[in-house]
Amino acid sequence: MTHPSIDVLLSETRNFPPSEDFKAKANSRDASVYETAARDPEKFWEKWAKELKWDNPWKTTLDWKPPHAQWFKEGKLNACVNCVDRHVLDEKGGEHARSKKKALIWEGEPGDTRTLTYGDLYREVNRFANVLKKIGLQKGDRVAVYMPMTPEAVIACLACARLGLVHSVVFGGFSAESLRDRINDAEARALITADFGWRRGKRIELKKAADEALQGTASIEKVIVYRRDEKEPVCTMKSGRDLWWHEEMQKAAEFTAPVSCHAEDMLFTLYTSGTTGKPKGIVHTTGGYLTGVYATTKWVFDMRDEDVYWCTADIGWITGHSYVIYGPLSNGATVFIYEGSPDWPEKDRFWRLIEKYKVTIFYTAPTAIRAFMKWGTDWVKRCDLSSLRLLGSVGEPINPEAWIWYQEQIGGSRCPVVDTWWQTETGAIMVTPLPGLTTTKPGSATRAFPGIAAEILNEEGQIVKAGGGFMAITKPWPSMLRTIFNDDARYQQTYWSKWQGRFYFAGDGAHRDEEGYFWFMGRVDDVMNVAGHRIGTMEVESALVDHPSVAEAAVVGKPHDIKGQALVAFVTVKEGVATSAALAEVLKQHAAKKIGAIAKPDDIIFTADLPKTRSGKIMRRLLRDIAEGKALGDTTTLADAAVVESLKQKYAGTEE
Ligand code: 7RM
């Protein structure tokens, strides 16, 4: 798929106003909120923050010393209390009605199931917090989490939050080396992992990867290992370092007092790809983050007590943090989580799950939607999806065709579709329809959430009212990243240098139509988006260059029908190395081994030279044009124009 051009997008005439029924009952029904929030965003956010449970009130809503924000700074609260205790204990310490409500409904890939009420979750989290406390962890310590999608992944994060420990979740699909780098950067003292998880019928041996990672880390003192299947634990344990989750839980105390945290205490760090080789630890703090995810969950997903909500993201990504854990649980919602792949054992697995658990709200990524489209509607039609009442999309631009398919085939033309734009850095949804208020247009994420100052700016930082430019946020918002872990200079450079500290630079290109709706066009930097996952050009290049045969590599994204983008690597080999299809395969595997399967290039193109400027910079733009099969743009700055021509011919030769 080539994402439609802006001209095609803007000629989209279909639009979908909210139904009368939805409008009448929606959590957000008053359109004047956009204006009132814009007039006084601090007041708007303060109102939301007051819906959370605080131990101490704040005095200053916002302290803004660009580019550093502090929200609710004198306030104290605990994120775990807000997600769990508050639904279990009432104000007087008695039992809250929600304690018997389902908090987590889980299904593992092989079909094993578990349900935890809020009361159950409270007990598990308390016990596990005690386990963490007993190994000597203290407020502010970092804890790495490398888990399959099980209730224990959620419990691990919440137990950290209960003690003021900073979790650093590493996606289970990342390699041992990626895990090692993240542990080292965060200087994590403990690692929480599992012996294995299931994916497409295969065991993903997390502990084995963890053991490999730990050979290169000095900071980890203890490893807690969750046993995924008691009948067949599959790992070795290192005595003195490794502890079994289930054994420690048996010995742990029933109650662990929550640690009252400052609003600006770190809640977690999460690594994300940028334009340079090393992923950066995005820092989120407690009060503002929780306020942002709480508010957006309630309004964007229209969350209600009777909903069964399913966000398909893994907790290894920000979507899992904000919209599997903190947003829905702070709302007291019932959250469904599934461990495995959508096509296992059959391509109807998701629809069977929706039918079985009567899921009402479903949130997934365009890449998944495009795969479902390709698999065909027969898989969908055999399941009863009538429980659904709202659909969400996130992670990359959604093409109108996929949007319409989603709305018709999955939503039965009955459910509003919310296309939500946001980032690891923004913490919470920033641009989105409000399902009871916004008339949607397929392919547009529509408007900024109330209280969010989103604009398109030109190179000079002037507002583009209608037209194209750079996506920017012009005022601080509660859930914004506070810095990059241990690298504030990089924080300032990456997000705030483009317009001299005045506005937040998101790295996305976008367009605004006459009505002010946003249309996102993809990244404008060297970050690629493969199947909704962010991956840096330089990260993959470093992985390739690490191979002994490779002299130089340049990686670009090319349009892909399902994944949105796929990776193409242009590689020059070292003197004396013979290129072959076998070597290409070896290099693909090498990238996957170094980073994780998401970093595996689809194509490797060997070339004697890479197109460079006279100052020696690789011209990725030209490589992108070649990979996209486009006419070549301006080549006048090239040191050697012949390189490009021969590459172009070579690339054409690889296409079938
Ligand atoms: C939530 C998440 C962020 C990047 C972002 C965009 C792209 C995300 C949308 C989107 C168009 C959307 N965080 N992106 N959502 N593009 N429409 N609704 O994905 O940090 O992993 O990625 O993803 O390019 O900058 S992320």
XYZ file of C-alpha atoms and ligand atoms in Angstrom:
682
model
C 0.000 0.000 0.000
C 1.178 3.454 -0.769
C -0.612 5.686 1.663
C -3.035 7.784 -0.407
C -1.756 11.192 -1.449
C -3.110 14.204 0.368
C -5.155 15.145 -2.693
C -6.877 11.796 -2.654
C -7.437 12.041 1.101
C -8.877 15.535 0.975
C -11.290 14.575 -1.753
C -12.854 12.090 0.682
C -16.516 13.013 0.877
C -17.830 10.256 3.099
C -18.473 11.355 6.633
C -20.059 9.804 9.672
C -21.844 11.905 12.259
C -22.414 10.233 15.642
C -25.695 8.346 15.886
C -28.487 9.891 17.937
C -28.311 6.987 20.312
C -24.582 7.341 20.895
C -24.856 11.083 21.240
C -27.543 10.802 23.870
C -25.544 8.552 26.180
C -21.923 9.511 25.541
C -19.621 10.486 28.393
C -18.683 13.567 26.419
C -21.745 15.273 24.943
C -21.112 18.964 25.258
C -19.319 20.394 22.234
C -18.591 23.654 24.025
C -15.863 21.848 25.960
C -13.430 22.423 23.080
C -13.729 26.139 23.513
C -13.752 26.265 27.289
C -10.755 23.932 27.468
C -8.866 26.018 24.911
C -9.554 29.180 26.879
C -8.215 27.709 30.124
C -6.498 24.352 29.596
C -5.115 24.295 33.129
C -8.568 24.535 34.587
C -9.770 21.810 32.247
C -7.000 19.433 33.295
C -7.339 20.317 36.944
C -10.925 19.174 36.825
C -9.829 15.815 35.477
C -7.024 15.481 38.014
C -9.551 15.980 40.798
C -11.324 12.812 39.724
C -8.253 10.858 40.802
C -7.459 9.980 44.395
C -4.746 12.178 45.893
C -3.030 11.856 49.261
C -2.102 15.552 49.226
C -3.560 18.265 47.039
C -1.443 20.330 44.679
C -1.115 24.092 44.756
C 0.409 24.782 41.350
C -1.442 23.250 38.426
C 1.332 23.916 35.951
C 4.866 25.124 36.375
C 6.218 25.672 32.858
C 9.848 26.488 32.384
C 10.232 25.604 28.724
C 10.877 22.930 27.795
C 10.269 21.466 31.248
C 6.793 21.116 32.689
C 5.659 20.155 36.141
C 1.999 19.424 36.656
C 0.243 19.348 40.023
C 3.678 19.510 41.585
C 2.907 19.703 45.298
C 0.353 16.919 44.971
C 0.954 13.366 46.130
C -0.700 10.193 44.941
C -0.080 6.574 44.056
C -0.850 5.220 40.594
C -1.539 1.682 41.824
C -4.003 2.954 44.413
C -5.807 4.805 41.647
C -5.938 1.732 39.418
C -6.707 -0.887 42.047
C -7.326 0.074 45.694
C -9.840 2.742 44.811
C -12.121 0.153 43.230
C -11.772 -2.280 46.115
C -12.029 -0.100 49.198
C -14.485 2.715 49.654
C -13.650 6.027 51.278
C -14.234 4.620 54.755
C -12.123 1.520 54.198
C -15.139 -0.742 53.626
C -15.594 -2.893 50.557
C -16.263 -1.022 47.340
C -18.928 -2.381 45.018
C -16.361 -2.783 42.240
C -14.235 -5.230 44.215
C -16.213 -8.095 42.696
C -16.175 -6.591 39.247
C -13.899 -8.218 36.684
C -10.709 -6.223 36.244
C -8.797 -8.547 33.932
C -10.101 -11.280 31.695
C -7.247 -13.152 30.112
C -6.894 -15.791 27.448
C -3.549 -17.355 26.618
C -2.741 -18.395 23.089
C -3.245 -22.125 23.728
C -6.680 -21.308 25.153
C -6.002 -21.261 28.886
C -8.070 -18.611 30.654
C -8.188 -16.618 33.871
C -10.322 -13.894 35.313
C -9.282 -11.527 38.089
C -11.763 -9.310 39.877
C -10.563 -5.991 41.230
C -10.392 -7.747 44.605
C -8.201 -10.488 43.116
C -6.004 -7.928 41.409
C -5.620 -6.081 44.704
C -4.456 -9.255 46.440
C -2.022 -10.216 43.696
C -0.537 -6.752 43.383
C -0.130 -6.398 47.156
C 1.638 -9.713 47.409
C 3.871 -9.055 44.473
C 4.759 -5.598 45.777
C 5.823 -7.380 48.936
C 8.060 -9.679 46.891
C 9.713 -6.641 45.321
C 10.074 -4.947 48.671
C 11.673 -8.008 50.227
C 14.423 -8.112 47.657
C 15.407 -4.659 48.812
C 14.069 -2.426 46.056
C 13.401 1.164 46.988
C 11.449 4.091 45.613
C 13.024 5.369 42.418
C 14.829 2.098 41.590
C 14.322 0.874 38.038
C 12.859 -2.547 37.360
C 12.976 -4.135 33.917
C 9.895 -6.123 32.856
C 10.243 -8.658 30.011
C 7.022 -10.621 30.007
C 4.464 -12.341 27.801
C 0.942 -10.867 27.730
C -0.362 -12.400 30.927
C -2.081 -10.880 33.970
C 1.314 -11.083 35.670
C 2.711 -8.490 33.250
C 0.062 -6.058 34.482
C 0.542 -7.114 38.097
C 4.295 -6.547 37.805
C 3.827 -2.964 36.584
C 1.204 -2.117 39.179
C 3.307 -3.591 41.991
C 6.202 -1.373 40.883
C 3.892 1.637 40.878
C 2.685 0.718 44.371
C 6.226 1.076 45.717
C 7.259 4.036 43.596
C 9.602 1.798 41.600
C 10.129 2.833 37.999
C 9.210 0.107 35.551
C 10.956 -0.221 32.236
C 8.986 -2.682 30.141
C 10.835 -4.290 27.267
C 8.669 -5.863 24.566
C 8.995 -9.676 24.634
C 9.724 -9.663 20.900
C 12.953 -7.757 21.430
C 16.245 -9.612 21.364
C 18.605 -10.354 24.244
C 20.845 -7.520 23.083
C 18.027 -5.003 23.018
C 17.025 -6.093 26.498
C 20.610 -5.787 27.696
C 20.979 -2.253 26.295
C 17.752 -1.100 27.921
C 18.663 -2.637 31.269
C 22.043 -0.939 31.144
C 20.725 2.433 30.127
C 18.157 2.409 32.938
C 20.549 0.732 35.385
C 17.755 -1.572 36.441
C 18.267 -3.399 39.739
C 15.823 -6.195 39.079
C 14.298 -8.011 36.131
C 10.853 -9.540 36.042
C 10.442 -12.114 33.314
C 8.837 -15.462 32.504
C 10.255 -18.778 31.456
C 8.392 -18.478 28.155
C 5.363 -17.143 26.320
C 3.334 -18.436 23.375
C 3.362 -17.013 19.873
C 1.919 -18.829 16.846
C 2.060 -22.124 18.627
C 5.736 -21.707 19.432
C 7.386 -21.054 22.752
C 9.188 -17.746 22.967
C 11.902 -18.461 25.470
C 12.125 -15.216 27.336
C 14.260 -16.463 30.201
C 16.831 -17.828 27.808
C 17.091 -14.416 26.148
C 17.175 -12.787 29.579
C 20.062 -15.016 30.674
C 21.959 -14.005 27.571
C 21.212 -10.329 28.199
C 22.324 -10.582 31.807
C 25.800 -11.651 30.791
C 26.335 -8.044 29.812
C 24.669 -6.200 32.679
C 26.150 -5.154 35.990
C 23.134 -3.596 37.680
C 20.692 -6.507 37.942
C 20.694 -8.111 41.377
C 17.592 -10.284 41.252
C 15.484 -11.916 38.570
C 11.927 -12.973 39.264
C 10.634 -15.613 36.892
C 6.970 -16.221 36.265
C 6.232 -19.838 35.338
C 3.995 -19.677 32.290
C 2.861 -23.288 32.540
C 3.245 -25.228 35.756
C 3.275 -28.515 33.907
C 6.263 -27.595 31.837
C 8.613 -24.964 33.184
C 11.352 -24.542 30.645
C 14.348 -22.721 31.985
C 17.355 -22.909 34.198
C 17.629 -20.827 37.349
C 20.787 -19.240 38.660
C 20.960 -19.674 42.380
C 21.308 -16.535 44.436
C 19.998 -14.433 41.546
C 16.843 -16.042 40.166
C 13.611 -16.483 42.093
C 10.394 -18.181 41.017
C 7.415 -15.850 41.053
C 5.066 -18.498 42.495
C 7.419 -19.473 45.305
C 7.991 -15.897 46.414
C 4.277 -15.132 46.234
C 3.532 -17.952 48.655
C 5.884 -16.452 51.212
C 4.800 -12.856 50.696
C 2.661 -10.746 53.024
C -0.940 -10.071 52.043
C -0.740 -6.316 52.286
C 1.930 -3.863 51.229
C 1.377 -0.208 52.006
C 1.419 1.978 48.895
C 4.147 4.602 48.769
C 2.782 8.094 48.426
C 4.522 9.616 45.403
C 5.012 13.184 44.299
C 3.064 14.024 41.179
C 6.367 14.516 39.388
C 7.988 11.277 40.588
C 8.822 8.966 37.705
C 6.203 6.312 37.056
C 8.000 4.556 34.237
C 10.476 4.790 31.453
C 9.824 3.218 28.078
C 12.395 2.988 25.320
C 11.478 4.139 21.868
C 13.321 4.511 18.602
C 14.582 7.836 17.431
C 16.687 9.087 14.598
C 20.017 8.018 16.077
C 21.216 4.512 16.830
C 20.345 4.264 20.488
C 16.723 3.998 21.651
C 15.847 6.619 24.221
C 14.170 6.126 27.577
C 11.051 8.258 27.531
C 10.269 9.437 31.051
C 6.706 9.679 32.325
C 5.753 10.897 35.763
C 2.840 10.051 37.994
C 0.181 12.759 38.365
C 0.060 14.269 34.897
C 0.376 10.969 33.077
C -2.431 9.395 35.061
C -4.637 12.429 34.524
C -4.076 12.257 30.759
C -4.745 8.570 30.325
C -7.703 8.616 32.710
C -9.418 11.486 30.886
C -8.800 10.204 27.362
C -9.962 6.684 28.234
C -13.201 8.014 29.616
C -13.973 10.299 26.706
C -12.352 8.762 23.643
C -13.462 5.204 24.398
C -16.580 6.402 26.179
C -15.693 3.963 28.931
C -18.567 2.758 31.130
C -18.922 0.322 33.960
C -20.550 -2.360 31.846
C -17.966 -2.344 29.051
C -15.606 -5.162 28.171
C -12.668 -3.365 26.672
C -9.946 -4.876 24.495
C -6.855 -3.051 23.348
C -4.754 -5.513 21.360
C -1.410 -3.800 22.047
C 1.306 -5.600 23.965
C 2.281 -3.902 27.217
C 5.768 -3.599 25.705
C 4.504 -0.540 23.806
C 3.111 2.742 25.084
C -0.377 1.772 23.913
C -0.213 -1.149 26.322
C 0.919 1.079 29.186
C -1.678 3.788 28.665
C -4.628 1.838 27.291
C -4.247 -1.665 28.693
C -3.070 -0.730 32.173
C -3.299 2.818 33.485
C -6.163 4.384 31.502
C -8.749 1.616 31.746
C -7.876 0.431 35.253
C -7.959 3.970 36.676
C -11.469 4.044 35.193
C -12.388 0.786 36.917
C -12.987 -0.909 33.566
C -13.041 -4.586 32.654
C -10.005 -5.201 30.478
C -9.589 -8.196 28.226
C -6.061 -9.312 27.366
C -4.919 -11.970 24.921
C -1.447 -13.430 24.741
C -0.978 -14.550 21.188
C -1.292 -13.959 17.508
C -4.501 -13.045 15.589
C -4.052 -15.946 13.166
C -3.545 -18.710 15.652
C -4.824 -21.393 15.393
C -7.001 -19.760 12.695
C -7.467 -16.347 11.193
C -10.678 -15.777 13.125
C -9.093 -15.858 16.567
C -9.818 -12.192 17.390
C -13.447 -12.440 16.281
C -13.948 -15.617 18.303
C -12.566 -13.829 21.331
C -14.866 -10.847 20.825
C -17.821 -13.209 20.535
C -16.808 -15.331 23.519
C -16.124 -12.462 25.924
C -18.720 -10.067 24.485
C -16.157 -7.358 23.942
C -17.791 -3.949 23.564
C -14.801 -1.704 22.786
C -12.016 -2.830 20.464
C -8.786 -0.899 19.850
C -6.217 -2.116 17.334
C -3.758 -0.981 14.643
C -4.260 -0.356 10.899
C -1.665 -3.002 10.072
C -3.878 -5.619 11.739
C -6.965 -4.268 9.992
C -5.252 -4.530 6.605
C -4.232 -8.116 7.359
C -7.835 -8.974 8.285
C -9.021 -7.406 5.028
C -6.614 -9.562 3.097
C -7.705 -12.706 4.926
C -11.271 -11.977 3.842
C -14.637 -11.411 5.469
C -15.544 -15.100 5.737
C -13.491 -15.311 8.928
C -15.437 -12.386 10.338
C -18.912 -13.379 9.229
C -18.954 -16.670 11.057
C -18.657 -14.832 14.413
C -21.177 -12.770 16.306
C -19.692 -9.324 16.791
C -22.912 -7.641 17.893
C -21.511 -6.861 21.350
C -19.165 -4.234 19.851
C -20.157 -0.607 20.272
C -16.951 1.324 19.560
C -13.813 0.762 17.473
C -10.439 2.425 17.768
C -7.329 2.628 15.613
C -3.790 3.621 16.555
C -0.167 3.399 15.539
C 0.006 4.685 11.982
C -2.108 6.462 9.429
C -5.178 4.442 8.504
C -6.038 4.471 4.819
C -9.699 5.278 4.083
C -10.260 1.855 2.534
C -9.187 0.098 5.730
C -11.178 2.564 7.844
C -14.369 1.814 5.878
C -13.776 -1.921 5.990
C -13.282 -1.752 9.748
C -16.396 0.350 10.224
C -18.568 -1.894 8.033
C -17.239 -5.403 8.515
C -16.200 -5.279 12.171
C -18.424 -2.487 13.429
C -21.482 -3.568 11.435
C -21.850 0.100 10.372
C -23.089 0.660 13.908
C -19.966 1.618 15.838
C -18.131 4.917 15.839
C -14.491 4.595 14.738
C -11.950 6.648 16.652
C -8.624 7.080 14.854
C -6.301 8.214 17.638
C -2.993 9.969 16.994
C -0.419 10.098 19.749
C 3.087 8.948 20.635
C 5.159 7.294 23.325
C 6.234 10.821 24.158
C 2.750 12.289 24.450
C 1.716 9.575 26.912
C -1.945 9.878 26.029
C -4.156 10.358 22.960
C -3.750 13.833 21.450
C -5.760 13.966 18.227
C -8.966 11.963 18.021
C -12.675 12.109 17.488
C -14.920 12.189 20.551
C -17.410 9.490 19.626
C -20.521 11.329 20.784
C -19.538 14.650 19.257
C -17.303 14.352 16.229
C -18.359 13.662 12.668
C -15.612 11.367 11.421
C -14.002 11.241 7.988
C -12.242 8.019 6.957
C -8.487 8.569 7.119
C -8.571 11.606 9.397
C -7.817 11.579 13.117
C -10.029 14.705 13.169
C -9.430 17.135 16.070
C -7.189 17.713 19.043
C -8.546 16.340 22.311
C -9.934 19.213 24.403
C -7.183 20.980 26.315
C -4.529 19.942 23.767
C -2.969 22.706 21.679
C -2.162 20.861 18.439
C -1.139 22.788 15.345
C 0.514 22.342 12.006
C 3.549 24.582 11.753
C 5.768 25.480 8.866
C 9.554 25.452 8.955
C 9.560 28.901 10.615
C 7.108 27.891 13.323
C 4.135 29.747 11.890
C 0.711 28.191 12.157
C -0.687 26.628 9.000
C -4.464 26.909 9.315
C -5.246 24.828 6.262
C -2.498 22.979 4.397
C 0.515 20.825 5.143
C 3.451 21.044 7.522
C 4.908 19.667 10.731
C 2.809 18.355 13.562
C 3.434 20.361 16.721
C 2.027 20.862 20.175
C 2.223 24.469 21.238
C 1.364 24.237 24.940
C 2.419 21.761 27.634
C -0.035 18.968 28.469
C -0.199 16.801 31.613
C 0.939 13.466 30.146
C 3.847 14.856 28.142
C 7.231 13.222 28.483
C 9.346 15.042 31.039
C 12.754 14.194 29.643
C 14.832 11.350 28.216
C 16.250 9.163 30.931
C 19.752 10.390 31.789
C 19.881 12.557 28.691
C 18.087 15.856 29.037
C 20.220 17.415 26.305
C 18.862 14.887 23.848
C 15.339 15.656 25.068
C 15.807 19.339 24.317
C 17.513 18.662 21.008
C 15.019 16.106 19.691
C 11.730 17.725 20.612
C 12.357 21.385 21.269
C 15.166 22.637 19.054
C 13.314 22.936 15.759
C 11.471 26.063 16.877
C 13.930 27.323 19.514
C 12.202 25.844 22.532
C 8.811 27.292 21.718
C 6.876 24.272 20.483
C 6.990 20.492 20.730
C 8.106 18.879 17.466
C 6.393 15.517 16.986
C 8.330 14.283 13.945
C 5.154 13.716 11.898
C 4.034 15.395 8.729
C 0.359 16.312 8.656
C -2.252 18.298 6.814
C -5.229 20.286 7.971
C -8.332 20.577 5.862
C -10.747 23.492 5.630
C -12.637 22.281 8.654
C -9.445 22.065 10.691
C -9.317 18.258 10.694
C -5.884 16.636 10.895
C -4.676 14.146 8.268
C -1.449 12.418 9.248
C 1.041 11.602 6.525
C 3.787 9.669 8.323
C 7.151 10.563 9.805
C 9.308 13.338 8.490
C 12.462 12.080 10.200
C 14.473 8.867 9.980
C 11.992 6.902 12.011
C 10.088 4.158 10.214
C 6.786 2.631 11.158
C 6.647 -1.088 10.425
C 3.367 -2.748 11.349
C 2.627 0.073 13.771
C 5.996 -0.315 15.473
C 8.516 2.456 15.529
C 11.956 1.600 14.369
C 14.896 3.878 13.720
C 16.808 3.836 10.442
C 20.123 4.073 12.267
C 19.257 1.286 14.683
C 18.898 -1.206 11.846
C 21.929 0.200 10.061
C 24.062 -0.259 13.176
C 22.844 -3.834 13.478
C 23.813 -4.576 9.869
C 27.182 -2.881 10.057
C 27.888 -4.974 13.113
C 28.085 -8.016 10.815
C 31.694 -8.804 9.768
C 30.835 -8.840 6.042
C 29.249 -5.405 5.976
C 31.105 -2.179 5.268
C 28.199 0.228 5.100
C 24.408 0.099 5.183
C 21.537 2.469 4.556
C 18.022 1.509 5.536
C 14.788 3.052 4.301
C 11.098 2.231 4.504
C 9.129 1.241 1.422
C 5.349 1.099 1.211
C 3.923 -2.284 2.176
C 0.351 -3.508 1.709
C -0.122 -4.694 5.235
C 2.711 -3.437 7.373
C 2.407 0.123 6.092
C 6.149 0.178 5.662
C 8.745 -2.532 5.165
C 12.480 -2.196 5.575
C 14.818 -2.119 2.596
C 18.546 -2.203 3.301
C 21.172 -1.050 0.833
C 24.411 -2.732 1.788
C 28.019 -2.457 0.681
C 30.192 -5.396 1.687
C 33.788 -5.382 2.770
C 36.652 -5.934 0.358
C 36.834 -9.582 -0.708
C 33.350 -10.559 0.474
C 31.186 -12.198 -2.193
C 27.545 -11.144 -2.242
C 24.849 -13.792 -2.609
C 21.245 -14.537 -1.777
C 22.553 -16.609 1.109
C 24.455 -13.643 2.523
C 21.338 -11.482 2.202
C 19.472 -14.042 4.279
C 22.246 -14.135 6.857
C 22.106 -10.354 7.176
C 18.330 -10.343 7.597
C 18.669 -12.883 10.390
C 21.473 -10.867 11.893
C 19.290 -7.752 12.179
C 16.497 -9.828 13.707
C 18.889 -11.374 16.189
C 20.423 -8.030 17.139
C 17.173 -6.112 17.589
C 14.129 -8.368 17.227
C 11.967 -9.733 14.424
C 10.411 -6.317 13.742
C 13.801 -5.075 12.519
C 14.253 -7.736 9.848
C 14.591 -6.111 6.410
C 12.308 -7.422 3.651
C 14.949 -6.716 1.001
C 18.702 -6.475 1.054
C 20.181 -4.762 -1.979
C 23.927 -5.132 -2.391
C 25.617 -2.202 -3.993
C 29.200 -1.150 -4.637
C 28.434 2.396 -3.467
C 25.796 4.385 -1.681
C 24.551 7.722 -2.997
C 26.233 10.414 -0.948
C 26.388 14.158 -0.888
C 29.725 15.772 -1.478
C 30.078 16.112 2.273
C 29.640 12.364 2.599
C 26.064 12.118 3.935
C 24.032 9.195 2.663
C 21.067 10.510 0.697
C 18.284 8.403 2.108
C 15.715 10.400 0.222
C 17.039 9.015 -3.047
C 17.150 5.511 -1.670
C 13.571 5.927 -0.568
C 12.604 7.004 -4.071
C 14.365 3.957 -5.457
C 12.675 1.639 -2.979
C 9.296 3.181 -3.749
C 9.955 2.882 -7.469
C 9.442 6.627 -7.839
C 11.045 9.008 -10.305
C 14.254 10.265 -8.799
C 14.211 13.718 -7.297
C 16.987 16.233 -7.391
C 20.368 14.537 -7.693
C 22.511 17.617 -8.202
C 24.092 17.460 -4.765
C 25.308 13.919 -5.344
C 29.008 13.219 -5.377
C 28.581 10.528 -8.015
C 25.300 10.440 -9.921
C 26.107 7.157 -11.647
C 25.725 5.321 -8.323
C 22.043 6.089 -8.211
C 21.337 5.063 -11.765
C 22.964 1.692 -11.314
C 21.196 1.179 -8.013
C 17.891 1.987 -9.575
C 18.408 -0.592 -12.260
C 19.551 -3.139 -9.754
C 16.515 -2.539 -7.586
C 14.145 -2.843 -10.523
C 15.781 -6.214 -11.223
C 14.837 -7.560 -7.781
C 11.166 -6.778 -8.125
C 9.003 -9.486 -9.552
C 0.718 5.346 20.007
C 1.959 5.074 19.220
C 4.215 7.167 17.348
C 4.135 7.432 15.868
C 3.617 8.812 15.538
C 3.011 8.600 14.179
C 2.431 7.203 14.269
C 0.462 6.798 15.796
C -1.200 7.401 14.535
C -0.006 7.613 13.829
C -1.191 8.430 12.040
C -2.435 7.717 13.889
N 3.131 5.521 19.751
N 1.004 7.217 14.639
N -0.872 6.884 15.744
N -0.004 8.125 12.584
N -2.377 8.236 12.649
N -3.633 7.522 14.480
O 1.892 4.495 18.183
O 5.499 6.158 19.828
O 4.952 3.960 19.029
O 4.549 5.824 17.615
O 3.193 6.537 15.269
O 3.996 8.626 13.201
O 4.677 9.740 15.559
S 4.593 5.332 19.086
